[in-house]
Coordinates of C-alpha atoms and ligand atoms in Angstrom, one line a residue:
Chain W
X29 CA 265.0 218.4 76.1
X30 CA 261.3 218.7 74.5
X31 CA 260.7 220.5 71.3
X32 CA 258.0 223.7 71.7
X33 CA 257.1 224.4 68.1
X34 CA 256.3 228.0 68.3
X35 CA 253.5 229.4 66.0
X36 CA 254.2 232.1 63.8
X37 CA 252.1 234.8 65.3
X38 CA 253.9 234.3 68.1
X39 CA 257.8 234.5 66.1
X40 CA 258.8 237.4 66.8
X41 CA 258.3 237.6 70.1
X42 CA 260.9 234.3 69.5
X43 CA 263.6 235.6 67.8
X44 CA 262.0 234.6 64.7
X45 CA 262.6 230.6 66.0
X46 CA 260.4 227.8 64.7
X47 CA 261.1 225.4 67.5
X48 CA 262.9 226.1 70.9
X49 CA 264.5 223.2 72.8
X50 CA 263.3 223.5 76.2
X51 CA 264.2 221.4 79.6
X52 CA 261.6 220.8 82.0
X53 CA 258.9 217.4 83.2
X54 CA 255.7 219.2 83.0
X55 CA 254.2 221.6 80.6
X56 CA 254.6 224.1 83.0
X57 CA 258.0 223.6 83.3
X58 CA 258.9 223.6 79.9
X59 CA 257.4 227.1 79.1
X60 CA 258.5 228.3 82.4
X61 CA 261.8 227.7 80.5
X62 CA 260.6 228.9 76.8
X63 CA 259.9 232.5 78.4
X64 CA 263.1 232.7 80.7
X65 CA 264.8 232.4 77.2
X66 CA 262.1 234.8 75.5
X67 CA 260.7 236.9 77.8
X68 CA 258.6 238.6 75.4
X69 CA 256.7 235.6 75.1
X70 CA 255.4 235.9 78.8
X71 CA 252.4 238.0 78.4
X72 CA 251.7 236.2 75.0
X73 CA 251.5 232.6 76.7
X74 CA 250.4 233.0 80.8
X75 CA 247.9 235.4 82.1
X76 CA 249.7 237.4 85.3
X77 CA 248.6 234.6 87.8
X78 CA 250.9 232.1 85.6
X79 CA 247.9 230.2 84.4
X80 CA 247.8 229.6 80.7
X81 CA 246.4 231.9 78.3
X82 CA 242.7 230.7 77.1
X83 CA 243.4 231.9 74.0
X84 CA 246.4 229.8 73.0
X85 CA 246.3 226.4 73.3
X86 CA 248.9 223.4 73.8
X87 CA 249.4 220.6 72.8
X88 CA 251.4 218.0 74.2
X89 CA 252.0 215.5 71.3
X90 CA 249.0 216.3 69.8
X91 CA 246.8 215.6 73.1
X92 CA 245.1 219.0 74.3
X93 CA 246.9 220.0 78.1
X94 CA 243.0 221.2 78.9
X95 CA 241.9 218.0 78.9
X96 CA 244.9 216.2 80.7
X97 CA 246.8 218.0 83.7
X98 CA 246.9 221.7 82.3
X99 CA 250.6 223.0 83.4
X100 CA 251.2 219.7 85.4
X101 CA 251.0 217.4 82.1
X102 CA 254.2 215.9 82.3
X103 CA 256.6 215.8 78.9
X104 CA 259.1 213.3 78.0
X105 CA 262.5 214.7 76.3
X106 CA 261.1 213.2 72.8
X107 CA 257.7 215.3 72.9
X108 CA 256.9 218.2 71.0
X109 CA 254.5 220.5 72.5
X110 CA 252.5 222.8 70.1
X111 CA 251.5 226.3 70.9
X112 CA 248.3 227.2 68.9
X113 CA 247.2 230.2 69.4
X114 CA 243.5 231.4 67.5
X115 CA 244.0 233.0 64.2
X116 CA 241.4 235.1 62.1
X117 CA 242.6 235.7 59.2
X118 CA 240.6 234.7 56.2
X119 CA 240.6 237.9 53.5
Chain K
X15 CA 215.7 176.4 11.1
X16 CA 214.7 180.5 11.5
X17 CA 213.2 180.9 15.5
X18 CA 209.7 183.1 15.9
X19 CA 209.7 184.9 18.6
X20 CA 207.3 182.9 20.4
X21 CA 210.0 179.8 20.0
X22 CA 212.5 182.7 21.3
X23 CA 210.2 183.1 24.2
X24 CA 209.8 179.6 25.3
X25 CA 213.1 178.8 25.4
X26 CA 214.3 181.5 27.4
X27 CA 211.8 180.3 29.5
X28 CA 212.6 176.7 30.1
X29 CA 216.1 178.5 30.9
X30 CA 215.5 180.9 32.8
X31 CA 213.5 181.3 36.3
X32 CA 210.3 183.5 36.8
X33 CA 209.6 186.0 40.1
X34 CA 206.7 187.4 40.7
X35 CA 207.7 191.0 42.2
X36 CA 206.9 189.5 45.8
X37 CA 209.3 187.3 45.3
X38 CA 211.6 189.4 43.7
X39 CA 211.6 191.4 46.8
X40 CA 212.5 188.5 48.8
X41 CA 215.1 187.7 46.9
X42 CA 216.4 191.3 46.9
X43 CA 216.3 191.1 50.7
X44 CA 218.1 188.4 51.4
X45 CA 221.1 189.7 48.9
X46 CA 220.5 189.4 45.5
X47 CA 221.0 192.3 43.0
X48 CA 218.2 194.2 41.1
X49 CA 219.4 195.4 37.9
X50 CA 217.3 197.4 35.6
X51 CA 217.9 196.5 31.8
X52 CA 215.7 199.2 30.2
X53 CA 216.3 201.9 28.1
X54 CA 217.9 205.5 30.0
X55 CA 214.6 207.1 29.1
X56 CA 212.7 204.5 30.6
X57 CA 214.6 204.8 33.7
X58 CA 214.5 208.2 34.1
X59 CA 210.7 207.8 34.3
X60 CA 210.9 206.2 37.3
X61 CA 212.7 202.9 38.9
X62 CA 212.4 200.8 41.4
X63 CA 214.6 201.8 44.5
X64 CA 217.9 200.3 45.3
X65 CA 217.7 199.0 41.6
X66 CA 221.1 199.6 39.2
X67 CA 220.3 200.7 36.1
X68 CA 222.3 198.8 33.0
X69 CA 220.3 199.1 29.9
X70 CA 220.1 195.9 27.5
X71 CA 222.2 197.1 25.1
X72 CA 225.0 197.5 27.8
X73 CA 224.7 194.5 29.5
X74 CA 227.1 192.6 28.4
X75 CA 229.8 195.1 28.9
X76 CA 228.9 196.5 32.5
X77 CA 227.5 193.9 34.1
X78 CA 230.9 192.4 35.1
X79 CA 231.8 196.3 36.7
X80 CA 228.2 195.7 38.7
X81 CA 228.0 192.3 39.4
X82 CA 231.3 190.4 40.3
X83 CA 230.9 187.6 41.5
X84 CA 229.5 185.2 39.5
X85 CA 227.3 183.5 42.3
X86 CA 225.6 186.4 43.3
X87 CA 221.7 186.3 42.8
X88 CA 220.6 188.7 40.5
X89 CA 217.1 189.9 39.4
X90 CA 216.7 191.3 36.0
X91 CA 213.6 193.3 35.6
X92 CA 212.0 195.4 32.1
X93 CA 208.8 197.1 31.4
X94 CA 207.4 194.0 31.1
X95 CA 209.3 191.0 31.7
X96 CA 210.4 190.2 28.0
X97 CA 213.5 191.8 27.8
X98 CA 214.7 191.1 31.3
X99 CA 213.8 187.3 30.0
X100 CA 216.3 187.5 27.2
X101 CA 219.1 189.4 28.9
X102 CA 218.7 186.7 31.9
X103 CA 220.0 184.5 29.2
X104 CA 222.9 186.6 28.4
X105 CA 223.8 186.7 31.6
X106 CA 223.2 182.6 32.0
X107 CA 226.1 182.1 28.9
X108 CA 228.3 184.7 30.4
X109 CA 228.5 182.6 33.2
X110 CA 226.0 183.9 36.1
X111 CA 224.5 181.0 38.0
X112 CA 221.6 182.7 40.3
X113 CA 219.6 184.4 37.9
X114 CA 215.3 185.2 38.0
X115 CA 213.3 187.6 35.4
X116 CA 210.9 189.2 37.5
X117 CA 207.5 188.6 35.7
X118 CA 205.4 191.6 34.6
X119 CA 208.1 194.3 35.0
X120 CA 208.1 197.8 36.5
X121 CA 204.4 197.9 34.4
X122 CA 203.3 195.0 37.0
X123 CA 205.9 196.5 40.2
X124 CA 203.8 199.5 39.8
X125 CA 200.3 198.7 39.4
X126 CA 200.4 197.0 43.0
X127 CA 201.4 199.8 44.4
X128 CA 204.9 199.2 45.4
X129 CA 207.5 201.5 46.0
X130 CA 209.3 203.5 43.1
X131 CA 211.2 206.6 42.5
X132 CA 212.1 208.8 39.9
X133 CA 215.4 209.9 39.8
X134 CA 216.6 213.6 39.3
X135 CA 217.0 214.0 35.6
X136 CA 220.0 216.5 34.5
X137 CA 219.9 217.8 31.1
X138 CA 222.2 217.2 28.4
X139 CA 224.1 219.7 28.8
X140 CA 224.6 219.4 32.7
X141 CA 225.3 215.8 32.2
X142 CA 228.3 217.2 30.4
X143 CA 229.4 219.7 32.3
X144 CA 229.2 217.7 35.7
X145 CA 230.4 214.2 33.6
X146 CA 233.4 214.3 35.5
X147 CA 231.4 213.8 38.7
X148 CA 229.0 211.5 37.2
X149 CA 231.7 209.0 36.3
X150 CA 232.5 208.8 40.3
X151 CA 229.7 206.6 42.3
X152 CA 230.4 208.6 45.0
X153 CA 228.8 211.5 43.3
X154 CA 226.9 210.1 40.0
X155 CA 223.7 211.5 39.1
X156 CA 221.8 211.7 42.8
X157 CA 225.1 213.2 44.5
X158 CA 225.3 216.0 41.4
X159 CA 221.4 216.3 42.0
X160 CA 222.0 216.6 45.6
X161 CA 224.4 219.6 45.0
X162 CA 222.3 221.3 42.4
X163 CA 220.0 221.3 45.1
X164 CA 222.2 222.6 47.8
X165 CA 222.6 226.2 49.4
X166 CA 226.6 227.1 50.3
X167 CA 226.9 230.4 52.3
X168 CA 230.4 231.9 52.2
X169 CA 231.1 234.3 55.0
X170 CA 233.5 236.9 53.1
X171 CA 234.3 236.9 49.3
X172 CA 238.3 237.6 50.0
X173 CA 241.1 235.1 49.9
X174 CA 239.4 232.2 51.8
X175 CA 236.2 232.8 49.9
X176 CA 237.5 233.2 46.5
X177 CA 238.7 229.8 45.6
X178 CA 236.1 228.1 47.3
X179 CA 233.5 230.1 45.4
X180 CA 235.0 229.4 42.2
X181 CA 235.4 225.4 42.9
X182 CA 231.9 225.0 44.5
X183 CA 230.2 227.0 41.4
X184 CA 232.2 225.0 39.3
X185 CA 230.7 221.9 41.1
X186 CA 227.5 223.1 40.8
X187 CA 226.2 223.7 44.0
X188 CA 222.8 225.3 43.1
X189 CA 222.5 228.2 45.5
X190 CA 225.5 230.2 46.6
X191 CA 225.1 232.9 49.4
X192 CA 227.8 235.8 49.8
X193 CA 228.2 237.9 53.1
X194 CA 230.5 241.0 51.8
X195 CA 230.0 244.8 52.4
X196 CA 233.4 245.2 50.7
X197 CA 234.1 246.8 47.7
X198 CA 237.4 245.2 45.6
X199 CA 241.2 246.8 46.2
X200 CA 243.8 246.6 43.6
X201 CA 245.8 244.9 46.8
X202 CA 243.0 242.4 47.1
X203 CA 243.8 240.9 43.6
X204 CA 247.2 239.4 44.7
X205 CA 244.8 236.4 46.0
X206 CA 241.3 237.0 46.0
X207 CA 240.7 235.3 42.3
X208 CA 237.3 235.6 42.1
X209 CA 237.9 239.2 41.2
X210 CA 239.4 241.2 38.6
X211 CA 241.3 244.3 37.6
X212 CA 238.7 246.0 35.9
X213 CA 236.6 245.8 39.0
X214 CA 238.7 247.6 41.6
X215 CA 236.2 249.8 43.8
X216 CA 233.1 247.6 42.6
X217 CA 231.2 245.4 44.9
X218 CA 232.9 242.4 46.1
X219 CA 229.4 240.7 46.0
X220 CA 228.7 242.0 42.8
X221 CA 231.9 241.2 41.2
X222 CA 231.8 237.4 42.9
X223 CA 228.6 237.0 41.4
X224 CA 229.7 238.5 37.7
X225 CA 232.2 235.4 37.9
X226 CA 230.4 232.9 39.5
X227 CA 227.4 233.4 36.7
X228 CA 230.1 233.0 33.6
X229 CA 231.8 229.7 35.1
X230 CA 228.2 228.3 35.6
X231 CA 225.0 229.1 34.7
X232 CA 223.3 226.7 37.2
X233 CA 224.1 228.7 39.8
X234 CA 222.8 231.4 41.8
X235 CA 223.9 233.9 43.8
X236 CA 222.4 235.1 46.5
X237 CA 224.3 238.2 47.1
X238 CA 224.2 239.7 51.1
X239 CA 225.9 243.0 50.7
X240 CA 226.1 243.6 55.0
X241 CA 228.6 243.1 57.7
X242 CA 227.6 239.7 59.5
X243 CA 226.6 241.2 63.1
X244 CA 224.5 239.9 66.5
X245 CA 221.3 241.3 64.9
X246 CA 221.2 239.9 61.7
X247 CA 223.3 236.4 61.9
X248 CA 220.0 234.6 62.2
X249 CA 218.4 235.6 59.0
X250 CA 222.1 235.7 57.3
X251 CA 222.5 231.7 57.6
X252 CA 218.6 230.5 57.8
X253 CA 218.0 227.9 55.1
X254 CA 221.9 227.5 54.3
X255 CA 223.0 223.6 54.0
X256 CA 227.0 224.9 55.1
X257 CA 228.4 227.7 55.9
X258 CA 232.4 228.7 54.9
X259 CA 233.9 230.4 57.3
X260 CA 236.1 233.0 55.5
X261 CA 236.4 236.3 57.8
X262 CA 238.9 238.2 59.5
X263 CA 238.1 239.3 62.4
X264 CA 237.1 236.6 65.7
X265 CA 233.9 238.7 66.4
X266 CA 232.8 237.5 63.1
X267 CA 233.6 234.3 64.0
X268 CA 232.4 234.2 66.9
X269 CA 229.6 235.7 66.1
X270 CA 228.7 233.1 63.4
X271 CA 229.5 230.1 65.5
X272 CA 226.9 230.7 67.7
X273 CA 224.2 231.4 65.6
X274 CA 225.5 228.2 63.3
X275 CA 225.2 226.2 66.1
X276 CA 221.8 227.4 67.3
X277 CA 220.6 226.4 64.0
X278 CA 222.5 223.2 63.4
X279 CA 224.4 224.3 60.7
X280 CA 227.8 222.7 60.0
X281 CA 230.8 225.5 59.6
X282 CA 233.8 224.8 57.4
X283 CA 236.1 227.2 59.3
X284 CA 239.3 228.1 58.2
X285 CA 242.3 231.0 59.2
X286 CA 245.8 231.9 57.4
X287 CA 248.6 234.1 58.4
X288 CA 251.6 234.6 56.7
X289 CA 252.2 230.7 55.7
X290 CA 250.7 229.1 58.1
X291 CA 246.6 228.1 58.0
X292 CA 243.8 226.6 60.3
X293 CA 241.2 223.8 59.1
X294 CA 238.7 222.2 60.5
X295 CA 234.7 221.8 60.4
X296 CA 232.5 222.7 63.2
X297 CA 229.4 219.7 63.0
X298 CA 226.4 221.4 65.6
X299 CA 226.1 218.5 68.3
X300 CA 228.5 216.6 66.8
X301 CA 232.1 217.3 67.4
X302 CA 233.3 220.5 68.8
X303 CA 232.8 224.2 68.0
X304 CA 234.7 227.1 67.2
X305 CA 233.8 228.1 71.0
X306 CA 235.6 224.3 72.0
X307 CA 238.5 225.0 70.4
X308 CA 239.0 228.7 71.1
X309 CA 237.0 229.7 74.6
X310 CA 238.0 233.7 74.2
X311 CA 239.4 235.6 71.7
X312 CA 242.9 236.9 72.0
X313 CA 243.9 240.0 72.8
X314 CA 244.2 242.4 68.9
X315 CA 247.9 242.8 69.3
X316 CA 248.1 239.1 69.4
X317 CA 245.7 238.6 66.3
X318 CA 247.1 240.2 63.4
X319 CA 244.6 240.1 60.4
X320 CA 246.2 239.9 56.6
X321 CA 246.3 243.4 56.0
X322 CA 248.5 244.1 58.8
X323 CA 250.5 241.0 58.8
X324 CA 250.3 239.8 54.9
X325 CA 250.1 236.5 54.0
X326 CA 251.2 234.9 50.9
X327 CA 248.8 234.9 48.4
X328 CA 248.5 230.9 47.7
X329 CA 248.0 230.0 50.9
X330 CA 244.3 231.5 51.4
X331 CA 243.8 229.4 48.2
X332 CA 245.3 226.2 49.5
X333 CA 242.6 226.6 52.9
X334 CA 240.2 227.8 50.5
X335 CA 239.9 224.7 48.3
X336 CA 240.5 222.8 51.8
X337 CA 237.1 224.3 52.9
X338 CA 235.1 223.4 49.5
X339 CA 236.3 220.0 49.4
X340 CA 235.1 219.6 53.0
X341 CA 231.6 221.6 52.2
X342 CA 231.3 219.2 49.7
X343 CA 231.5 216.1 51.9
X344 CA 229.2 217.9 53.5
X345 CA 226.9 218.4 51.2
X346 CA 227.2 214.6 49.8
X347 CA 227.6 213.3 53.1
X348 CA 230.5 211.3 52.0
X349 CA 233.9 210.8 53.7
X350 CA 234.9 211.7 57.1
X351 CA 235.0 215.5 57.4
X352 CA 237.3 217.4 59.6
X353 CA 235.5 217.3 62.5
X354 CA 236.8 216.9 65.8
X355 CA 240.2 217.7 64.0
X356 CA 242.3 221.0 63.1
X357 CA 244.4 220.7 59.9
X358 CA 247.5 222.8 60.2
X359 CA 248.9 224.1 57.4
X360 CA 252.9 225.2 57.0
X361 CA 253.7 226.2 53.6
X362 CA 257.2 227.2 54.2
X363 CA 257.9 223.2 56.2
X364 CA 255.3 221.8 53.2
X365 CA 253.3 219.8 56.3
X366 CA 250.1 219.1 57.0
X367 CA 249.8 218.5 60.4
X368 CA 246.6 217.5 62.7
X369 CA 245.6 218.1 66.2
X370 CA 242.4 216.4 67.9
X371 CA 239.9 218.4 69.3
X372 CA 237.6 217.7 72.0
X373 CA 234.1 219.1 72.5
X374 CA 234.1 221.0 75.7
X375 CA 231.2 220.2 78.2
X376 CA 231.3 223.7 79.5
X377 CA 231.5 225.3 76.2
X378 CA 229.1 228.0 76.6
X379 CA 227.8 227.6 72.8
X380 CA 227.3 224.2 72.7
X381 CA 228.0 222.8 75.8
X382 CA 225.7 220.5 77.5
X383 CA 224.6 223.3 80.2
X384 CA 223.7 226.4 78.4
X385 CA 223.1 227.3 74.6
X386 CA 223.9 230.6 73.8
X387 CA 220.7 233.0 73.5
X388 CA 220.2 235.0 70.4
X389 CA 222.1 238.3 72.3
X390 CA 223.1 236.8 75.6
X391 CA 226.6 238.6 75.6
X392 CA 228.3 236.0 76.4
X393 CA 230.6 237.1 73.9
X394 CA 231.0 241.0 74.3
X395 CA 233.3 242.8 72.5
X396 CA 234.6 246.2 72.6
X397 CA 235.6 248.9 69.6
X398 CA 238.7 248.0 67.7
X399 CA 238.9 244.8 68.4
X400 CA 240.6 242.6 66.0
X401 CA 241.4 244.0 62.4
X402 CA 238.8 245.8 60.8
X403 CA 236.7 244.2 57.8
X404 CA 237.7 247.2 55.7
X405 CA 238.6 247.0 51.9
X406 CA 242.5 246.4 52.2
X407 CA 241.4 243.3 54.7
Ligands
LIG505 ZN1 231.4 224.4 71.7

């Protein structure tokens, strides 16, 4: 099981979790399983052709999926994948 | 058997070599240490470059701090060449082994033409005031100079902006720039600290600038009382060393990073919700920009501004003092700034995490195909986007 520290703009749509234990050997995989527990994540996370939002980011142990294999970069059961999604606030 | 001077003289110099300043520059070329030995006031009128300046009077208790290593080749210089003679010789008994006098002084250094500067001279009282920075060689005199010199634009006087405003006027960065068309809310003052009670419904740029002038006089502030849009970002940000990024909405910061890159002006961005916040700095050309890390904006139900999803008061100031420290590396050019890496910020875990980030060859704004024209609309946005910029943001 991976870790998917979920950021908290995105919490609620969680169940208020922090971190969700996920199964799964790809990125892909692994959120495929976050929103099948949280399915209000869905819209939050993948655009409707399943591709990943370009607004939120991940992170596979601090590595940037963009620049590896997107959905297909593969996670061990000790990584932690961030979720970042942009943030304005400032005021 | 009482010495004249003259005795004085020649026995310092059957002790002690003579340079000619030639030589001296050799000598400093190939590793040896130039020390100064005249008065402050002296020095202040000028000096050769690369010198260090410990006056006669202090030699014997700083020149350990400067110089080492015993073995280390050192030229003394004066005015002349007389008291560099005689503190060559204090030097000899504590020990030093390599020393020369350089013959005819700054007086000779400077009527062949060579090389000098004169170094920024700070009054008395702003040698006070900044002593604490003086005393750091990171800073000291030139750095302080350097940052009385320096023009700081902060994008929004709210929670971000507050902190840093206070710190960076406190530091004396000479010219402070404000972008704010808000006026100050009583619910503004549970973090925005550059404001005050009494000046609820005043102008945030005109209150900011009320507190910025009683911390320090040797500031000014350049107040911009207008919402940063496509039309007048360009004249906004011209001249600016850094820019803080302190806004709430992304057209703003969109916006912004454009332009900042179009003009090569490093962006110390940085975003809050809740207890969570974003830092990192935006270098044009260098690392990544705000573009690189974000390539569109999410949709506004996903991006919740302060006002509608609060924040905790401290943690705006936490980014906020994150952002000075980093303008001021800027500024300095010390350190390694944040760029090419976003600081994340949980206040409820008490972490400080870090992601890389990778300049993006596609990136539309800084990407090696196409810079973003002045208007292009590459980044369009439509009405109600975001959170607005209103007075309870
Ligand atoms: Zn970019």
């Amino acid at each position: 099981m991976s870790t998917i520290r979920i950021p908290p703009v995105l919490r609620t749509a969680a169940g208020g979790s922090k971190t969700v234990e996920v199964a799964g050997a790809t990125v892909g995989e692994a959120i495929a399983a976050l929103v099948a527990q949280h399915p209000a994540l869905r819209d939050q996370v993948l655009a409707a052709d399943g591709s990943l939002n370009r607004f939120v980011n991940v992170y596979v142990n601090g590595k940037d999926v963009r620049y590896e294999q997107e959905l297909a970069t593969p996670v061990g059961p000790t990584d932690t994948i961030i979720l970042l999604p942009a943030m304005a606030g400032g005021r | 058997m009482p010495k004249s001077f003259s005795d004085l003289m020649r026995e310092a110099r059957s002790q002690i070599r003579e340079v000619n300043t030639a030589e001296a520059v050799d000598l400093v070329a190939s590793g040896a240490r130039l020390i100064d030995v005249r008065e402050s006031s002296e020095w202040e009128e000028g000096h050769i470059p690369g010198a260090v300046h410990i006056g006669r009077s202090y030699l014997e208790q700083q020149i350990e701090g400067a110089v080492a290593d015993r073995e280390t080749p050192v030229v003394l210089y004066c005015a002349g060449g007389v008291r560099s003679l005689f503190s060559a010789q204090v030097l000899a008994e504590m020990g030093y082994t390599n020393l020369a006098s350089m013959k005819g002084g700054f007086q000779a250094w400077k009527s062949e033409g060579r090389d000098w500067t004169k170094p920024v001279v700070l009054s008395k009282e702003q040698k006070t005031r900044y002593s604490r920075h003086l005393l750091i060689p990171e800073v000291g005199a030139e750095g302080q100079a350097r940052l009385l010199g320096s023009k700081a634009l902060f994008i929004g006087a709210g929670g971000l902006g507050s902190p840093a405003l206070l710190y960076l006027a406190a530091a004396g960065v000479g010219t402070l720039g404000i972008v704010d068309f808000d006026v100050v809310d009583l619910s503004n003052l549970q973090r925005q600290i550059v404001h005050t009670t009494d000046r609820v419904g005043r102008k945030k740029v005109e209150s900011a600038a009320e507190t910025v002038r009683a911390l320090n006089p040797d500031v000014t502030v350049v107040p911009h009382e207008e919402m940063l849009t496509e039309a007048n970002v360009e004249r906004l940000i011209a001249g600016y060393d850094v820019i803080l990024d302190g806004t709430d909405t992304f057209e703003t910061r969109y916006t912004l990073n454009d332009a900042a890159v179009r003009a090569g002006i490093p962006v110390v961005h940085a975003s809050v919700f809740r207890f969570e916040g974003q830092l990192t700095v935006f270098i044009p050309n260098e690392g990544p920009c705000y573009r690189c890390l974000y390539p569109s904006p999410p949709p506004p139900e996903l991006a919740p501004g302060c006002s509608v999803a609060g924040v905790l008061g401290v943690v705006p100031g936490t980014m906020g003092l994150l952002q000075a420290t980093e303008a001021l590396k800027v500024l300095l050019g010390i350190g390694d700034t944040l760029s090419g890496r976003l600081l994340i910020y949980d206040a409820l875990d008490a972490t400080f995490s870090e992601l890389r980030l990778r300049r993006d060859p596609h990136c539309p704004a800084c990407g090696d195909g196409a810079p973003v024209a002045s208007g292009s609309g590459v980044f369009t946005l439509k009405g109600g986007f975001g959170t607005s910029t209103g007075a309870n943001a």
